[in-house]
Amino acid sequence: MDSVLQIQLELAKKASRTMLKISTEQKNQALTSISYALKKHVDEIIAANQIDIDNAKANGMSSAMVDRLLLTQQRIENIAEDVLKLTTLSDPVGQVIREIHRPNGLLIKQVRVPIGVFGIIYESRPNVTVDIACLCIKSGNVCVLKGGKEALCSNQILTRIMQEATRHILPVGTITLIENTDRSMVSQLITANEYVDVVVPRGGKGLIEHVIHNATVPVIETGAGNCHLYIDKDANMHKAIAISVNAKIQRPSVCNAIETILVHKDIAKEYLVAMVKAFDGKVEIRGDERVCGMISCQKATQEDYATEYDDYIVAVKIVDSIDEVIDHIYKYSTKHSECIVTENQEAATLFLNSLDSACVYHNASTRFSDGGEFGFGAELGISTQKLHARGPLALLEMTSFQYRIYGQGQIRE
Amino acid sequence: MDSVLQIQLELAKKASRTMLKISTEQKNQALTSISYALKKHVDEIIAANQIDIDNAKANGMSSAMVDRLLLTQQRIENIAEDVLKLTTLSDPVGQVIREIHRPNGLLIKQVRVPIGVFGIIYESRPNVTVDIACLCIKSGNVCVLKGGKEALCSNQILTRIMQEATRHILPVGTITLIENTDRSMVSQLITANEYVDVVVPRGGKGLIEHVIHNATVPVIETGAGNCHLYIDKDANMHKAIAISVNAKIQRPSVCNAIETILVHKDIAKEYLVAMVKAFDGKVEIRGDERVCGMISCQKATQEDYATEYDDYIVAVKIVDSIDEVIDHIYKYSTKHSECIVTENQEAATLFLNSLDSACVYHNASTRFSDGGEFGFGAELGISTQKLHARGPLALLEMTSFQYRIYGQGQIRE
């Protein structure tokens, strides 16, 4: 292992032991201090960020990507405000999940504890550096961050400001940035089982696949969202159109936006005409043969159904039955969020109870799949796996638990 | 992928969809039917088992291992009784974990659902075949079993009896046995992300390490138990000795037995003399230098502290402080179960709150780390990882959850 990384991981692991004893007050004090420091050092952050921006432009990065990298005074103030909001959320650590009194007198308490060391691998957005570090602090965890190399200067200054701001409150090693940009750092981090308790990849499909296939540390997958909207034959047309527009184009680049619309044949013509009108030319429509016979559109391929566009594009397919809908979703979904629009309670129940996606909706936009919208506060991402965390990966899901057993000398018969 | 395995996994995945709709009554009916069939076919089971036993003896298997493989009428009846007991446990599927009413009128229900397809890799004991299949049925999951090749004939007959007994109740593919003994089957199973939702290795360290390092499917680790007992200076000597004997020799071969005893220097002489007397020559003691100065024993090495003996051997070390105890446990523990014996509440709290093992005990034997002893009913194993399941991996931990969101046309602002 790289010798600097080795030292960083040893410190992180040691810090995770100390974090078990840090109180809610100390954690909130650390967050307040970080929020204040970010605002105080706004000029230095912008200056460091400017180096990343200049490099990115020199390397021909697209303007959309440069915008993701950019930190302005307003953006930094927003980040600082979000950090402060974390102090208002309840601390999951120490919560008693179950308390079991056994006939032999044993008292068993199942208590929430931090997971320990989070290894997070992410791409260009430097605000993620602050978000993750602060969610980890609030949940009693420590983080080892591996951000994108395009954002290195920004991440360095942000990390240093957070470390300095919490120096007298939290243990050394609570927030660690891997500054070495060598690609092998990721491989080393995701196989460091002795030091790292969980790895969360935040980014594109390539990054997530790489981590899943190479990690020996447990992984929480986030983010892949090939989400579906089904317009049932008993749909209320007003709701159907409002949800279609909201779920597709309110913010197409996010994982909880829809990518495919399935519509029942009995309502297809009416819906499609209204949909085209509502999308107002903003969305490229790729339809199956029957759709192309009703409205003007591109022809959809199998590949389209499997694609998370994250863009102003939608695949549309006409279906004959709800069973066909369920089969289609099983085949193509990334198991993030799916919605049925219908006034038929039986159809809704069948849809919700048959699918194994993290979030299933009846008559509401998939855009609500979000920690904030669920009332959980901030989130690290949306988990699409079935173990441990599913849906919003918020503070509660950033904890583990421990059984504490209190006896008076009991032995097993 | 092996073409037979491919077909088996496709059927298993399909069955997992149907299992979402199987009622508690149907599951209990299936379990009752299996229990009855096992008793009815006891002669055929014994005959098939005899082939495995004969092969094992011909291959020079140790008598202890042959005993693990052996199925007698009594053992089969016990297995059948255990299956029947599962019908009395409450069904975790469908339980509502949280119900959230949002200000915008959305109702969010977090509901327990099956995980889906379990891939289980285990070694020689054929009773595990029935245990796992029936736990999976009760929790709404399907299983793909890869047992040890020494038990193949036993596993084949047990699987067929269970399949036949549930043929009219559960979907085809609910219980699957991989009968191909080629070693590559394990590698194929643990990388079949499209079909398998979770892999649980049950067996020795070698098997578990192999699975962790090669699986791309999420893994739940079970079983490694290098457990510690700390006798504090304020220990009640009667409790200390009773727990020492119980935790070490009531059943030394299991994962919740202790392997190392740490004793405070102020109480060491008194405790060690009493311990030697209580162990009555049955346990080989490997002590550090100070221990060897007080009682007759072997010299312990660093290797001893790291070893899960699963045998009548114990490492003993004298410590100067509780901090030294905590450091030792962090260094050597597999994070399964640890116990402090003390009448000092402050010491107990420090011990319990500082360690990150799955089960931490104050004045009770680590032998209680068991699903049955915790009141959870049967278990698939004891998880030593921090994600998803920790401690007893019982029915509750064999489920995932799903968010079901009920709206009236809500869209995100």
XYZ file of N, CA and C in Angstrom, chain A residues 13 17 20-21 98 100 102 104 106 108 113-116 193 197-198 212-213 215-216 218-220 239 242-243 246 250 256 326-327 330 350 352-365 367-368 370 372-376 385-392 396-397 400-413, chain B residues 13 17 20-21 98 100 102 104 106 108 113-116 193 197-198 212-213 215-216 218-220 239 242-243 246 250 256 326-327 330 350 352-365 367-368 370 372-376 385-392 396-397 400-413:
480
model
N -8.762 5.133 11.093
C -9.274 4.034 11.906
C -9.201 4.415 13.392
N -12.405 5.217 16.436
C -12.572 4.759 17.825
C -12.917 5.931 18.738
N -16.541 7.337 18.668
C -17.583 6.645 19.443
C -17.928 7.431 20.707
N -16.990 8.237 21.179
C -17.191 8.936 22.458
C -17.538 10.407 22.280
N -34.177 -1.693 19.767
C -34.997 -2.688 20.468
C -34.429 -2.865 21.862
N -34.797 -5.820 24.730
C -35.363 -7.158 24.914
C -35.069 -7.648 26.329
N -35.105 -10.879 28.527
C -35.195 -12.322 28.383
C -35.651 -12.969 29.687
N -34.399 -15.265 31.356
C -33.284 -15.529 32.274
C -32.727 -14.263 32.921
N -31.575 -11.558 31.381
C -30.691 -10.757 30.519
C -31.467 -9.588 29.917
N -31.141 -7.111 26.764
C -30.421 -6.953 25.495
C -30.868 -5.648 24.852
N -24.949 2.583 16.441
C -23.563 3.046 16.565
C -23.082 3.493 15.181
N -22.021 4.300 15.144
C -21.484 4.666 13.828
C -20.975 3.421 13.094
N -20.892 3.489 11.777
C -20.320 2.370 11.019
C -18.805 2.368 11.165
N -18.176 3.548 11.170
C -16.725 3.627 11.351
C -16.075 4.490 10.294
N -9.626 -3.580 3.704
C -10.628 -4.077 4.669
C -10.234 -3.854 6.122
N -14.576 0.536 6.554
C -15.757 -0.279 6.851
C -16.757 -0.327 5.708
N -16.821 0.724 4.929
C -17.772 0.742 3.815
C -17.275 1.714 2.743
N -17.759 -1.941 -7.668
C -18.422 -3.210 -7.336
C -17.556 -4.406 -7.723
N -16.902 -4.316 -8.846
C -16.139 -5.470 -9.318
C -14.782 -5.608 -8.657
N -13.954 -4.048 -5.338
C -13.903 -3.834 -3.887
C -13.986 -5.154 -3.129
N -13.234 -5.253 -2.057
C -13.428 -6.342 -1.089
C -14.093 -5.767 0.164
N -17.155 -3.884 1.919
C -18.564 -3.782 1.529
C -18.881 -2.440 0.856
N -19.752 -2.488 -0.140
C -20.069 -1.311 -0.953
C -21.539 -0.936 -0.778
N -21.833 0.343 -0.691
C -23.210 0.790 -0.871
C -23.285 1.502 -2.211
N -53.551 14.342 -13.627
C -52.425 13.866 -12.810
C -51.341 13.257 -13.701
N -49.340 16.050 -15.387
C -48.560 16.833 -14.412
C -47.356 16.024 -13.928
N -47.584 14.752 -13.633
C -46.486 13.908 -13.140
C -45.472 13.635 -14.258
N -43.346 16.767 -14.589
C -42.491 16.966 -13.410
C -41.371 15.932 -13.355
N -38.499 18.486 -14.870
C -38.213 19.481 -13.841
C -36.713 19.559 -13.603
N -33.567 10.522 -9.991
C -34.977 10.213 -9.760
C -35.909 10.751 -10.854
N -45.031 -4.727 -15.478
C -44.183 -5.272 -14.419
C -43.005 -6.039 -15.029
N -43.274 -6.832 -16.069
C -42.190 -7.551 -16.752
C -41.157 -6.581 -17.319
N -39.062 -5.092 -14.476
C -38.093 -6.078 -13.984
C -36.913 -6.217 -14.935
N -51.415 -3.850 -6.999
C -50.673 -4.860 -7.760
C -49.313 -4.323 -8.184
N -47.518 -1.718 -6.876
C -46.627 -1.448 -5.739
C -46.113 -2.739 -5.102
N -46.967 -3.740 -4.990
C -46.565 -4.954 -4.284
C -45.784 -5.943 -5.142
N -45.793 -5.723 -6.476
C -45.114 -6.689 -7.349
C -43.691 -6.293 -7.685
N -43.371 -5.020 -7.552
C -42.054 -4.549 -7.982
C -41.059 -4.601 -6.837
N -39.785 -4.831 -7.160
C -38.782 -4.815 -6.097
C -37.818 -3.636 -6.246
N -38.371 -2.494 -6.576
C -37.562 -1.274 -6.621
C -37.591 -0.590 -5.256
N -36.613 0.273 -5.006
C -36.482 0.911 -3.691
C -37.693 1.779 -3.353
N -38.192 2.551 -4.324
C -39.328 3.452 -4.084
C -40.384 3.201 -5.163
N -41.584 2.896 -4.739
C -42.687 2.682 -5.692
C -43.820 3.650 -5.352
N -44.287 4.375 -6.368
C -45.228 5.479 -6.170
C -46.600 5.204 -6.775
N -47.611 5.645 -6.086
C -48.957 5.713 -6.652
C -49.358 7.187 -6.728
N -49.540 7.667 -7.954
C -49.997 9.047 -8.178
C -49.128 10.132 -7.529
N -47.810 9.971 -7.668
C -46.909 11.052 -7.230
C -45.622 10.947 -8.034
N -44.967 12.064 -8.217
C -43.761 12.130 -9.047
C -42.598 11.374 -8.402
N -39.729 12.203 -8.566
C -38.770 13.223 -8.119
C -38.756 13.372 -6.595
N -39.728 12.783 -5.901
C -39.738 12.846 -4.435
C -38.752 11.863 -3.789
N -35.902 11.285 -2.407
C -34.865 12.215 -1.954
C -34.951 12.296 -0.435
N -34.336 14.666 1.631
C -35.012 15.874 2.092
C -36.519 15.770 1.930
N -36.950 15.307 0.764
C -38.392 15.192 0.476
C -39.069 14.127 1.353
N -38.297 13.123 1.789
C -38.844 12.096 2.672
C -38.868 12.569 4.135
N -38.256 13.717 4.382
C -38.205 14.231 5.756
C -37.014 13.718 6.550
N -35.998 13.166 5.863
C -34.831 12.622 6.560
C -33.690 13.630 6.650
N -29.417 -0.731 -3.865
C -29.213 -2.126 -3.491
C -30.194 -2.503 -2.394
N -30.221 -3.788 -2.071
C -31.225 -4.249 -1.120
C -30.686 -4.414 0.290
N -29.387 -4.505 0.440
C -28.828 -4.702 1.774
C -28.539 -3.361 2.443
N -28.815 -3.324 3.738
C -28.491 -2.205 4.621
C -29.277 -0.933 4.329
N -28.917 -0.243 3.249
C -29.579 1.022 2.943
C -30.287 0.894 1.615
N -31.510 1.340 1.583
C -32.292 1.312 0.350
C -33.013 2.641 0.229
N -33.042 3.210 -0.951
C -33.620 4.544 -1.082
C -32.665 5.553 -0.462
N -33.202 6.642 0.118
C -32.312 7.686 0.630
C -31.307 7.130 1.645
N -29.596 7.970 9.353
C -29.955 6.693 9.970
C -29.248 5.536 9.267
N -29.207 5.602 7.951
C -28.608 4.530 7.165
C -27.085 4.590 7.213
N -24.637 1.729 12.011
C -24.817 0.300 12.207
C -25.487 0.151 13.569
N -25.479 -1.030 14.132
C -25.961 -1.182 15.500
C -25.115 -2.219 16.218
N -25.275 -2.268 17.508
C -24.510 -3.174 18.360
C -25.469 -3.683 19.417
N -25.330 -4.959 19.789
C -26.111 -5.483 20.907
C -25.305 -5.313 22.188
N -25.901 -4.638 23.164
C -25.263 -4.526 24.482
C -26.095 -5.363 25.444
N -25.441 -6.339 26.083
C -26.165 -7.311 26.892
C -25.745 -7.176 28.351
N -26.742 -6.968 29.197
C -26.486 -6.712 30.613
C -26.969 -7.900 31.437
N -26.047 -8.528 32.199
C -26.398 -9.690 33.004
C -26.008 -9.543 34.464
N -26.272 -10.586 35.191
C -25.868 -10.667 36.601
C -25.137 -11.991 36.816
N -24.334 -12.384 35.834
C -23.581 -13.626 35.965
C -24.197 -14.785 35.202
N -25.169 -14.507 34.316
C -25.845 -15.588 33.578
C -24.875 -16.421 32.730
N -25.095 -17.726 32.744
C -24.376 -18.624 31.843
C -25.401 -19.446 31.073
N -24.960 -19.988 29.934
C -25.903 -20.734 29.088
C -26.025 -22.175 29.569
N -27.251 -22.624 29.637
C -27.507 -24.024 30.080
C -26.979 -25.007 29.045
N -34.660 -16.581 -9.864
C -35.016 -15.158 -9.934
C -36.520 -15.005 -10.201
N -39.854 -13.406 -7.632
C -40.962 -12.482 -7.938
C -42.281 -13.035 -7.427
N -43.042 -12.834 -3.637
C -43.542 -11.568 -3.079
C -45.030 -11.661 -2.765
N -45.722 -12.570 -3.452
C -47.180 -12.649 -3.305
C -47.638 -13.825 -2.458
N -41.725 2.190 9.248
C -42.046 3.597 9.510
C -43.205 4.011 8.626
N -44.694 7.635 7.335
C -44.371 9.061 7.367
C -45.450 9.842 6.633
N -46.183 13.368 5.094
C -45.476 14.586 4.726
C -46.463 15.763 4.645
N -46.987 17.795 2.360
C -47.656 17.899 1.049
C -48.725 16.822 0.836
N -48.271 13.533 1.003
C -47.742 12.205 0.657
C -47.707 11.318 1.896
N -45.778 7.996 3.130
C -44.630 7.141 2.798
C -44.588 5.986 3.790
N -39.714 -6.215 2.969
C -39.916 -7.109 1.816
C -38.795 -8.147 1.823
N -38.993 -9.269 1.141
C -37.897 -10.244 1.042
C -36.697 -9.616 0.331
N -35.513 -10.159 0.551
C -34.332 -9.694 -0.178
C -34.366 -10.244 -1.598
N -34.790 -11.498 -1.756
C -34.883 -12.074 -3.098
C -34.206 -13.420 -3.184
N -24.508 -11.289 -10.410
C -25.257 -10.145 -9.861
C -26.651 -9.989 -10.450
N -29.110 -11.912 -5.078
C -29.152 -10.640 -4.350
C -28.156 -10.582 -3.201
N -27.848 -11.725 -2.598
C -26.900 -11.732 -1.473
C -26.276 -13.112 -1.370
N -15.324 -13.346 0.087
C -15.178 -11.886 0.198
C -14.301 -11.330 -0.921
N -13.237 -12.059 -1.240
C -12.302 -11.527 -2.229
C -12.764 -11.716 -3.667
N -16.355 -12.258 -4.610
C -17.766 -11.974 -4.895
C -17.937 -10.556 -5.432
N -18.846 -10.411 -6.388
C -19.293 -9.075 -6.783
C -20.716 -8.871 -6.249
N -23.310 -8.671 -3.197
C -23.094 -8.329 -1.786
C -23.026 -9.582 -0.902
N -22.143 -9.538 0.093
C -21.888 -10.689 0.960
C -22.304 -10.361 2.390
N -22.910 -11.328 3.078
C -23.027 -11.208 4.535
C -22.075 -12.243 5.128
N -18.847 -15.103 39.691
C -19.322 -14.864 38.320
C -18.187 -15.067 37.312
N -17.592 -18.835 36.799
C -18.737 -19.473 36.125
C -18.777 -19.090 34.650
N -18.567 -17.809 34.348
C -18.602 -17.351 32.954
C -17.398 -17.894 32.177
N -18.176 -21.538 31.377
C -19.267 -21.639 30.412
C -18.833 -21.180 29.021
N -18.249 -25.021 27.572
C -19.562 -25.637 27.415
C -19.687 -26.225 26.002
N -19.230 -18.530 19.284
C -19.414 -17.605 20.431
C -18.699 -18.066 21.696
N -9.020 -2.782 25.843
C -9.706 -2.283 24.646
C -8.759 -2.300 23.439
N -7.513 -1.867 23.671
C -6.521 -1.912 22.583
C -6.311 -3.342 22.086
N -9.350 -4.481 20.048
C -9.353 -3.856 18.722
C -8.344 -4.516 17.799
N -17.574 1.848 30.138
C -16.423 2.163 29.289
C -16.160 1.026 28.308
N -18.257 -1.462 27.254
C -19.341 -1.665 26.288
C -19.390 -0.550 25.238
N -19.145 0.672 25.678
C -19.285 1.799 24.748
C -18.045 2.033 23.887
N -16.929 1.392 24.233
C -15.689 1.646 23.490
C -15.433 0.636 22.384
N -16.040 -0.530 22.505
C -15.737 -1.592 21.546
C -16.693 -1.549 20.358
N -16.212 -1.970 19.206
C -17.117 -2.010 18.058
C -17.381 -3.450 17.610
N -17.565 -4.340 18.560
C -17.953 -5.712 18.237
C -19.478 -5.815 18.181
N -19.968 -6.878 17.546
C -21.420 -7.024 17.349
C -22.159 -7.165 18.683
N -21.610 -7.965 19.617
C -22.262 -8.194 20.907
C -21.264 -7.923 22.025
N -21.627 -7.035 22.930
C -20.745 -6.748 24.073
C -21.523 -7.009 25.361
N -20.908 -7.781 26.260
C -21.597 -8.285 27.443
C -21.030 -7.714 28.733
N -21.921 -7.464 29.673
C -21.514 -7.170 31.044
C -22.054 -8.295 31.927
N -21.138 -9.052 32.532
C -21.496 -10.135 33.454
C -22.458 -11.181 32.872
N -22.158 -11.633 31.648
C -22.924 -12.764 31.090
C -22.054 -13.445 30.051
N -22.288 -14.727 29.864
C -21.470 -15.529 28.965
C -21.675 -15.132 27.503
N -21.636 -17.032 25.191
C -22.379 -18.128 24.561
C -23.827 -17.753 24.251
N -24.302 -16.621 24.811
C -25.673 -16.187 24.512
C -25.801 -15.521 23.135
N -26.644 -15.688 20.051
C -27.357 -16.727 19.299
C -28.794 -16.250 19.083
N -31.593 -17.835 18.866
C -32.538 -18.449 19.805
C -32.445 -17.817 21.176
N -31.220 -17.636 21.674
C -31.022 -17.065 23.010
C -31.460 -15.602 23.086
N -31.402 -14.913 21.953
C -31.841 -13.510 21.906
C -33.368 -13.421 21.763
N -33.998 -14.568 21.538
C -35.451 -14.562 21.366
C -35.903 -14.338 19.936
N -34.980 -14.491 18.971
C -35.326 -14.238 17.571
C -35.742 -15.517 16.843
N -20.132 -8.471 10.371
C -19.893 -7.248 9.627
C -20.819 -6.157 10.142
N -20.607 -4.949 9.670
C -21.367 -3.831 10.222
C -22.567 -3.432 9.377
N -22.569 -3.834 8.111
C -23.679 -3.429 7.249
C -24.807 -4.444 7.284
N -26.022 -3.947 7.266
C -27.256 -4.725 7.149
C -27.533 -5.590 8.373
N -26.790 -6.706 8.510
C -27.056 -7.629 9.615
C -25.829 -7.670 10.513
N -26.068 -7.597 11.810
C -24.971 -7.670 12.775
C -25.441 -8.554 13.905
N -24.589 -9.451 14.372
C -25.038 -10.400 15.379
C -25.944 -11.429 14.711
N -26.947 -11.940 15.450
C -27.764 -13.005 14.877
C -28.414 -12.594 13.545
N -35.680 -11.395 10.575
C -35.766 -9.951 10.354
C -34.620 -9.467 9.468
N -33.432 -10.004 9.745
C -32.236 -9.584 9.001
C -32.197 -10.207 7.603
N -35.293 -7.106 3.359
C -34.923 -5.745 2.998
C -36.164 -4.894 3.262
N -36.201 -3.708 2.733
C -37.427 -2.923 2.830
C -37.609 -2.134 1.544
N -38.795 -1.591 1.413
C -39.148 -0.827 0.215
C -39.990 0.351 0.687
N -39.818 1.496 0.039
C -40.687 2.631 0.337
C -41.865 2.616 -0.630
N -43.073 2.616 -0.061
C -44.277 2.722 -0.894
C -44.889 4.093 -0.628
N -45.052 4.863 -1.695
C -45.447 6.256 -1.531
C -46.811 6.467 -2.194
N -47.741 6.970 -1.384
C -49.117 7.130 -1.835
C -49.432 8.614 -1.989
N -49.821 9.022 -3.205
C -50.103 10.431 -3.437
C -51.465 10.655 -4.070
N -51.751 11.922 -4.352
C -52.985 12.291 -5.049
C -52.627 13.206 -6.225
N -51.494 12.884 -6.846
C -51.055 13.692 -7.982
C -49.953 14.681 -7.651
N -49.326 14.524 -6.481
C -48.285 15.475 -6.075
C -47.101 15.506 -7.055
N -46.615 16.731 -7.284
C -45.373 16.894 -8.051
C -44.424 17.736 -7.219
N -43.146 17.650 -7.550
C -42.131 18.362 -6.765
C -42.013 19.805 -7.240
N -41.965 20.697 -6.288
C -41.863 22.132 -6.619
C -40.489 22.453 -7.187
